[in-house]
Coordinates of C-alpha atoms and ligand atoms in Angstrom, one line a residue:
Chain A
X1 CA 86.2 233.9 -55.7
X2 CA 86.7 230.5 -54.3
X3 CA 83.6 229.3 -56.2
X4 CA 85.1 229.9 -59.6
X5 CA 86.9 226.6 -60.1
X6 CA 83.7 224.8 -59.1
X7 CA 81.7 226.8 -61.7
X8 CA 84.3 226.1 -64.4
X9 CA 84.1 222.4 -63.6
X10 CA 80.3 222.4 -63.7
X11 CA 80.1 224.3 -67.0
X12 CA 82.7 222.0 -68.6
X13 CA 80.8 219.0 -67.4
X14 CA 77.5 220.3 -68.8
X15 CA 79.1 221.2 -72.1
X16 CA 80.6 217.7 -72.3
X17 CA 77.3 215.9 -72.0
X18 CA 75.6 217.0 -75.3
X19 CA 78.8 216.3 -77.2
X20 CA 77.9 212.6 -77.1
X21 CA 74.6 213.1 -78.6
X22 CA 76.0 215.6 -81.1
X23 CA 78.6 213.1 -82.4
X24 CA 76.3 210.8 -84.2
X25 CA 74.2 213.5 -85.7
X26 CA 77.3 215.3 -86.9
X27 CA 78.7 212.1 -88.4
X28 CA 76.8 213.0 -91.6
X29 CA 78.8 216.3 -91.5
X30 CA 82.2 214.7 -91.1
X31 CA 84.9 215.2 -93.7
X32 CA 84.3 211.8 -95.3
X33 CA 80.9 212.9 -96.4
X34 CA 82.3 215.7 -98.4
X35 CA 83.7 213.1 -100.8
X36 CA 82.5 213.3 -104.4
X37 CA 81.3 209.7 -104.0
X38 CA 78.5 211.1 -101.9
X39 CA 77.0 212.9 -104.8
X40 CA 75.5 209.5 -105.9
X41 CA 76.0 207.3 -102.8
X42 CA 73.9 209.4 -100.4
X43 CA 71.8 206.6 -99.1
X44 CA 74.1 203.6 -99.1
X45 CA 77.3 205.5 -98.6
X46 CA 77.0 207.3 -95.2
X47 CA 79.7 206.4 -92.8
X48 CA 78.2 206.6 -89.3
X49 CA 80.8 204.4 -87.6
X50 CA 84.1 205.3 -86.0
X51 CA 85.8 205.2 -89.4
X52 CA 83.8 208.3 -90.3
X53 CA 85.6 210.3 -87.6
X54 CA 87.2 213.3 -89.3
X55 CA 90.4 213.0 -87.2
X56 CA 91.1 209.6 -88.8
X57 CA 91.0 211.2 -92.3
X58 CA 89.8 208.0 -93.8
X59 CA 88.2 208.5 -97.2
X60 CA 86.0 206.3 -99.3
X61 CA 88.8 205.4 -101.7
X62 CA 91.1 204.3 -98.9
X63 CA 89.0 201.1 -98.5
X64 CA 87.0 200.9 -101.7
X65 CA 89.9 201.8 -104.1
X66 CA 90.1 204.4 -106.8
X67 CA 87.1 205.2 -108.9
X68 CA 88.7 204.6 -112.3
X69 CA 86.0 204.1 -114.9
X70 CA 83.2 203.7 -112.4
X71 CA 80.2 203.9 -112.9
X72 CA 80.2 203.5 -116.6
X73 CA 83.4 201.7 -117.3
X74 CA 85.6 199.1 -115.7
X75 CA 87.1 199.7 -112.3
X76 CA 88.8 197.7 -109.5
X77 CA 86.5 199.1 -106.8
X78 CA 86.3 196.8 -103.9
X79 CA 82.8 195.8 -102.9
X80 CA 82.7 194.3 -99.5
X81 CA 80.4 191.3 -100.2
X82 CA 80.6 187.6 -100.9
X83 CA 81.3 188.2 -104.6
X84 CA 84.7 189.7 -103.8
X85 CA 87.6 187.3 -102.8
X86 CA 88.4 187.5 -99.1
X87 CA 92.0 188.4 -99.7
X88 CA 91.0 191.5 -101.7
X89 CA 88.7 192.6 -99.0
X90 CA 91.1 192.1 -96.2
X91 CA 93.9 194.0 -97.9
X92 CA 92.7 197.5 -97.2
X93 CA 91.9 196.6 -93.5
X94 CA 95.3 195.4 -92.7
X95 CA 96.9 198.5 -94.1
X96 CA 96.0 200.0 -90.7
X97 CA 95.1 197.0 -88.5
X98 CA 98.1 194.9 -87.6
X99 CA 97.1 191.2 -88.0
X100 CA 99.2 190.2 -85.1
X101 CA 97.6 192.8 -82.8
X102 CA 94.2 191.6 -83.9
X103 CA 95.1 188.0 -83.2
X104 CA 96.2 188.9 -79.7
X105 CA 93.0 190.7 -79.1
X106 CA 90.8 187.9 -80.4
X107 CA 92.3 184.5 -81.4
X108 CA 89.7 183.8 -84.1
X109 CA 91.3 186.6 -86.3
X110 CA 94.4 184.4 -86.7
X111 CA 92.6 181.3 -88.1
X112 CA 90.4 183.3 -90.5
X113 CA 93.1 185.8 -91.5
X114 CA 92.8 186.2 -95.3
X115 CA 90.4 183.3 -95.7
X116 CA 87.3 185.0 -94.5
X117 CA 86.7 188.7 -95.1
X118 CA 86.5 191.1 -92.2
X119 CA 83.2 192.3 -93.5
X120 CA 81.6 188.9 -92.9
X121 CA 81.6 189.7 -89.2
X122 CA 82.3 193.4 -88.9
X123 CA 80.2 196.3 -90.2
X124 CA 81.9 199.7 -90.5
X125 CA 79.1 201.9 -91.9
X126 CA 76.6 201.6 -89.0
X127 CA 77.1 203.7 -85.8
X128 CA 78.3 200.6 -83.9
X129 CA 80.0 197.5 -85.3
X130 CA 77.7 194.6 -84.1
X131 CA 80.8 192.7 -83.1
X132 CA 81.4 195.1 -80.2
X133 CA 78.5 193.8 -78.3
X134 CA 78.4 190.1 -79.0
X135 CA 77.8 187.8 -76.0
X136 CA 79.6 184.4 -75.5
X137 CA 76.5 182.6 -76.7
X138 CA 76.2 184.8 -79.8
X139 CA 79.9 184.1 -80.5
X140 CA 79.4 180.3 -80.5
X141 CA 76.3 180.7 -82.6
X142 CA 78.3 182.7 -85.2
X143 CA 80.9 180.0 -85.5
X144 CA 78.1 177.6 -86.3
X145 CA 76.9 179.7 -89.2
X146 CA 79.8 178.3 -91.2
X147 CA 81.1 175.4 -89.1
X148 CA 78.2 173.0 -89.3
X149 CA 79.1 169.3 -89.8
X150 CA 77.8 168.0 -93.0
X151 CA 77.0 164.6 -91.4
X152 CA 73.4 163.6 -90.4
Chain B
X1 CA 95.2 154.8 -26.9
X2 CA 92.7 157.0 -25.2
X3 CA 89.1 155.9 -24.7
X4 CA 87.4 158.3 -27.1
X5 CA 89.7 157.3 -30.0
X6 CA 89.1 153.6 -29.3
X7 CA 85.3 154.3 -29.4
X8 CA 85.6 156.1 -32.6
X9 CA 87.6 153.4 -34.2
X10 CA 85.2 150.7 -33.0
X11 CA 82.3 152.7 -34.4
X12 CA 84.2 153.2 -37.7
X13 CA 84.8 149.5 -37.9
X14 CA 81.1 148.8 -37.4
X15 CA 80.3 151.4 -40.0
X16 CA 82.8 149.9 -42.5
X17 CA 81.4 146.4 -42.0
X18 CA 78.0 147.8 -42.6
X19 CA 79.1 149.6 -45.6
X20 CA 80.8 146.7 -47.2
X21 CA 77.8 144.5 -46.6
X22 CA 75.7 147.2 -48.3
X23 CA 78.1 147.4 -51.2
X24 CA 78.1 143.6 -51.6
X25 CA 74.3 143.5 -51.8
X26 CA 74.4 146.4 -54.3
X27 CA 76.9 144.7 -56.4
X28 CA 75.0 141.4 -56.4
X29 CA 71.9 143.3 -57.3
X30 CA 73.5 144.5 -60.5
X31 CA 75.6 141.4 -61.2
X32 CA 73.8 140.4 -64.4
X33 CA 76.3 141.3 -67.1
X34 CA 73.5 142.2 -69.6
X35 CA 72.7 145.4 -67.7
X36 CA 76.3 146.5 -67.6
X37 CA 77.4 149.5 -69.6
X38 CA 80.7 151.2 -70.0
X39 CA 80.1 154.7 -71.1
X40 CA 82.9 156.6 -72.8
X41 CA 83.5 159.8 -74.7
X42 CA 85.7 160.6 -77.7
X43 CA 86.9 164.0 -78.7
X44 CA 88.1 164.3 -82.2
X45 CA 90.5 167.3 -82.1
X46 CA 90.7 167.5 -85.8
X47 CA 87.0 168.4 -85.9
X48 CA 87.1 170.7 -83.0
X49 CA 87.0 174.4 -83.8
X50 CA 87.2 175.7 -80.2
X51 CA 83.8 177.4 -80.4
X52 CA 83.1 176.7 -76.7
X53 CA 79.5 175.7 -77.5
X54 CA 80.1 172.6 -75.4
X55 CA 81.4 174.4 -72.4
X56 CA 78.4 176.8 -72.5
X57 CA 75.9 174.0 -72.9
X58 CA 77.4 172.1 -70.0
X59 CA 77.2 175.1 -67.7
X60 CA 73.6 175.8 -68.6
X61 CA 72.2 172.3 -68.5
X62 CA 74.1 171.2 -65.4
X63 CA 73.7 174.6 -63.6
X64 CA 77.4 174.9 -63.1
X65 CA 78.1 178.3 -61.4
X66 CA 80.6 180.8 -62.7
X67 CA 84.1 180.4 -61.4
X68 CA 84.1 176.6 -61.6
X69 CA 83.6 174.3 -64.6
X70 CA 83.0 170.7 -65.5
X71 CA 84.4 171.1 -68.9
X72 CA 87.0 173.3 -70.5
X73 CA 88.5 173.5 -74.0
X74 CA 92.1 174.4 -73.6
X75 CA 93.5 176.3 -76.5
X76 CA 97.2 176.4 -77.5
X77 CA 98.7 178.5 -80.3
X78 CA 98.8 180.1 -82.7
X79 CA 101.1 177.7 -84.6
X80 CA 102.6 178.8 -87.9
X81 CA 103.0 182.1 -89.5
X82 CA 100.3 184.6 -90.7
X83 CA 98.2 184.1 -92.7
X84 CA 98.3 180.3 -92.2
X85 CA 98.0 179.9 -88.4
X86 CA 96.3 177.2 -86.5
X87 CA 95.3 176.4 -82.9
X88 CA 95.1 173.2 -81.0
X89 CA 92.1 172.5 -78.8
X90 CA 92.1 170.0 -76.1
X91 CA 89.2 168.8 -74.0
X92 CA 89.6 168.9 -70.2
X93 CA 87.0 167.1 -68.2
X94 CA 86.6 164.0 -66.0
X95 CA 88.0 161.0 -67.7
X96 CA 85.8 158.5 -65.9
X97 CA 88.8 156.4 -65.0
X98 CA 88.2 152.6 -64.7
X99 CA 90.7 152.6 -61.9
X100 CA 89.8 156.0 -60.4
X101 CA 92.2 157.6 -57.9
X102 CA 89.5 159.9 -56.7
X103 CA 87.4 156.8 -55.7
X104 CA 90.3 155.1 -54.1
X105 CA 91.2 157.9 -51.8
X106 CA 87.6 159.0 -50.8
X107 CA 87.2 158.2 -47.1
X108 CA 83.4 158.3 -47.0
X109 CA 82.5 156.5 -50.3
X110 CA 81.1 159.7 -51.7
X111 CA 83.2 159.3 -54.8
X112 CA 82.2 156.0 -56.4
X113 CA 81.9 154.2 -59.7
X114 CA 78.4 153.3 -60.8
X115 CA 78.5 149.6 -61.6
X116 CA 75.6 150.0 -64.0
X117 CA 77.3 152.6 -66.3
X118 CA 80.9 152.9 -65.3
X119 CA 80.3 156.6 -64.6
X120 CA 82.3 158.0 -61.7
X121 CA 79.8 159.8 -59.6
X122 CA 79.6 161.8 -56.4
X123 CA 77.1 161.2 -53.6
X124 CA 76.7 164.8 -52.4
X125 CA 75.3 164.0 -49.0
X126 CA 78.3 161.7 -48.2
X127 CA 80.9 164.2 -49.3
X128 CA 82.6 165.9 -46.3
X129 CA 84.7 168.3 -48.4
X130 CA 88.0 166.8 -47.3
X131 CA 89.6 167.6 -50.8
X132 CA 91.4 164.2 -50.9
X133 CA 89.8 163.5 -54.3
X134 CA 90.8 166.9 -55.7
X135 CA 94.4 166.3 -54.7
X136 CA 94.4 162.7 -56.1
X137 CA 92.8 163.3 -59.5
X138 CA 95.7 163.4 -61.9
X139 CA 93.6 165.2 -64.5
X140 CA 92.8 168.2 -62.2
X141 CA 89.1 168.2 -63.1
X142 CA 87.4 168.1 -59.7
X143 CA 86.2 171.1 -57.7
X144 CA 84.1 171.9 -54.7
X145 CA 80.7 173.1 -55.9
X146 CA 80.0 176.5 -54.4
X147 CA 76.3 175.7 -53.8
X148 CA 76.3 172.1 -52.6
X149 CA 79.8 172.4 -51.0
X150 CA 80.4 168.8 -52.2
X151 CA 83.0 167.7 -54.8
X152 CA 81.7 167.9 -58.3
X153 CA 82.8 167.2 -61.9
X154 CA 81.4 165.9 -65.2
X155 CA 79.0 163.0 -64.7
X156 CA 78.4 162.4 -68.4
X157 CA 75.1 164.4 -67.7
X158 CA 73.9 161.3 -65.9
X159 CA 71.3 163.3 -63.9
X160 CA 70.3 165.9 -66.4
X161 CA 70.3 164.0 -69.7
X162 CA 71.1 160.3 -69.6
X163 CA 68.3 159.7 -67.2
X164 CA 65.9 161.1 -69.8
X165 CA 67.4 159.0 -72.5
X166 CA 69.2 162.0 -74.0
X167 CA 72.8 162.4 -75.0
X168 CA 75.1 164.6 -72.9
X169 CA 74.7 168.4 -73.4
X170 CA 78.2 168.9 -74.8
X171 CA 77.7 166.2 -77.4
X172 CA 74.5 167.5 -78.8
X173 CA 75.7 171.1 -78.8
X174 CA 78.8 170.5 -80.8
X175 CA 78.3 171.9 -84.3
X176 CA 81.1 169.8 -85.9
X177 CA 80.3 166.5 -84.2
X178 CA 83.7 166.4 -82.6
X179 CA 82.2 164.5 -79.6
X180 CA 81.0 161.0 -79.7
X181 CA 79.4 159.4 -76.7
X182 CA 78.4 155.8 -76.3
X183 CA 78.8 152.4 -74.6
X184 CA 82.2 150.6 -75.1
X185 CA 80.5 147.2 -74.4
X186 CA 78.2 147.8 -77.3
X187 CA 80.1 146.7 -80.4
X188 CA 77.7 148.6 -82.6
X189 CA 78.1 151.9 -80.9
X190 CA 79.9 154.7 -82.7
X191 CA 82.4 155.2 -79.9
X192 CA 83.4 151.5 -79.9
X193 CA 83.9 151.6 -83.7
X194 CA 86.0 154.7 -83.5
X195 CA 88.1 153.5 -80.6
X196 CA 88.8 150.2 -82.5
X197 CA 89.6 151.8 -85.9
X198 CA 91.1 155.2 -85.2
X199 CA 94.4 156.2 -83.7
X200 CA 93.0 157.2 -80.3
X201 CA 95.0 158.1 -77.3
X202 CA 94.2 158.9 -73.7
X203 CA 95.9 161.3 -71.2
X204 CA 98.4 159.9 -68.6
X205 CA 97.7 156.3 -69.5
X206 CA 100.9 155.3 -67.9
X207 CA 99.4 156.0 -64.4
X208 CA 97.2 153.0 -64.8
X209 CA 94.0 154.9 -64.4
X210 CA 92.4 153.5 -67.6
X211 CA 90.6 156.7 -68.5
X212 CA 87.4 156.5 -70.7
X213 CA 87.9 159.9 -72.4
X214 CA 89.5 159.1 -75.8
X215 CA 91.1 161.6 -78.0
X216 CA 91.9 161.7 -81.7
X217 CA 94.9 164.0 -81.7
X218 CA 94.9 167.0 -84.0
X219 CA 97.1 166.5 -87.0
X220 CA 98.3 170.0 -86.5
X221 CA 99.8 170.6 -83.1
X222 CA 102.7 172.0 -81.4
X223 CA 105.1 169.7 -83.0
X224 CA 105.1 170.2 -86.8
X225 CA 107.1 167.7 -88.8
Ligands
SF4_301 S1 89.5 162.0 -64.1 FE1 89.8 162.5 -62.0 S2 87.7 162.9 -61.2 FE2 87.5 161.7 -63.1 S3 87.5 159.6 -62.5 FE3 89.6 160.1 -63.0 S4 90.5 160.6 -61.0 FE4 88.3 160.7 -60.8
SF4_302 S1 79.0 165.1 -70.4 FE1 77.7 166.6 -69.4 S2 78.7 167.1 -67.5 FE2 80.2 166.1 -68.8 S3 81.3 167.8 -69.8 FE3 79.6 167.1 -71.2 S4 77.9 168.5 -70.7 FE4 79.4 168.6 -69.0
SF4_303 S1 81.4 172.4 -79.2 FE1 82.6 170.9 -80.4 S2 83.8 172.2 -81.8 FE2 83.1 173.5 -80.3 S3 84.7 173.6 -78.8 FE3 83.3 172.0 -78.1 S4 84.1 170.1 -79.0 FE4 85.1 171.8 -80.0

């Protein structure tokens, strides 16, 4: 009888392990992928990152805006690329992410605030945001992509 | 006075006499004014973005172990309100004082000013690790190197770069050219021109140390008028 707790612990440990592997494969199955947007945006639309977690109940429109006339007529859909003003791109992000908290975590957030879009460094759709694993040297190199003196 | 102490003092006297003779010959060797240089560095805080490329380059090129550093960029801020916030970046490294307290207190002559270049250097083998210089430096930039066990600090990359005719590592790594290095005695040098024409300042000038690290203060700082 005394072995029962041990057995329970073991079983729960074993059952926990495959969960990790399952998570990414099930990302395609998460709630966000049941959105009508996915009917067309199968390839470019999948949300593998943490924002695809069903518990967050984030939908495509939360960030990209309402569909309106898209795709045939005009719409205010936000496309996260250089063509869209930074302020427009930052707006949906700071709905959830408090700018002050971001600044405390990483000071460079404060100086770029609404001048550089979040998407210029961060990527939400891939499984892992590349910013999570930058080294100190990567970081300095990234600054230089924009901050290069025009002299010389 | 007991005998052993007297012996020691006699020995020290002889040593000092020997040393001063040695220094006199060295000084006369380099007495031709043409070979004299006075290296200085300027940090333009308005150009600095606090990227730390300089501190990383310094560590790599000069093999500075983790835990100690020859160069730091001290960040203060944020100043202002979201979304218009700024930071102030200040360079902290050896100022290569013309009148260097670290040299003045060093009992062995390990801390010295190179008469050729004006660079304040450390003779590792002479350093006994007494920490006098570390206590005396008003800029708090000296440390005991964990590997050599001698005092260490910025030497303007004298060994790693200048000797090869290259600019210091921090200077070449800076993406915004916030750092300007050169000879103050060369009126054509960039650093001379900037020191002459720009509103430069130096830290703790009132102490009479005559530091050779010049700073162009950031227009945006803690005090906003
Ligand atoms: S800054 Fe400090 S270490 Fe450098 S020369 Fe002056 S007193 Fe010496
Ligand atoms: S001059 Fe050389 S030693 Fe001095 S801070 Fe720059 S990189 Fe470091
Ligand atoms: S590399 Fe240049 S811009 Fe970057 S922190 Fe150093 S001095 Fe400032």
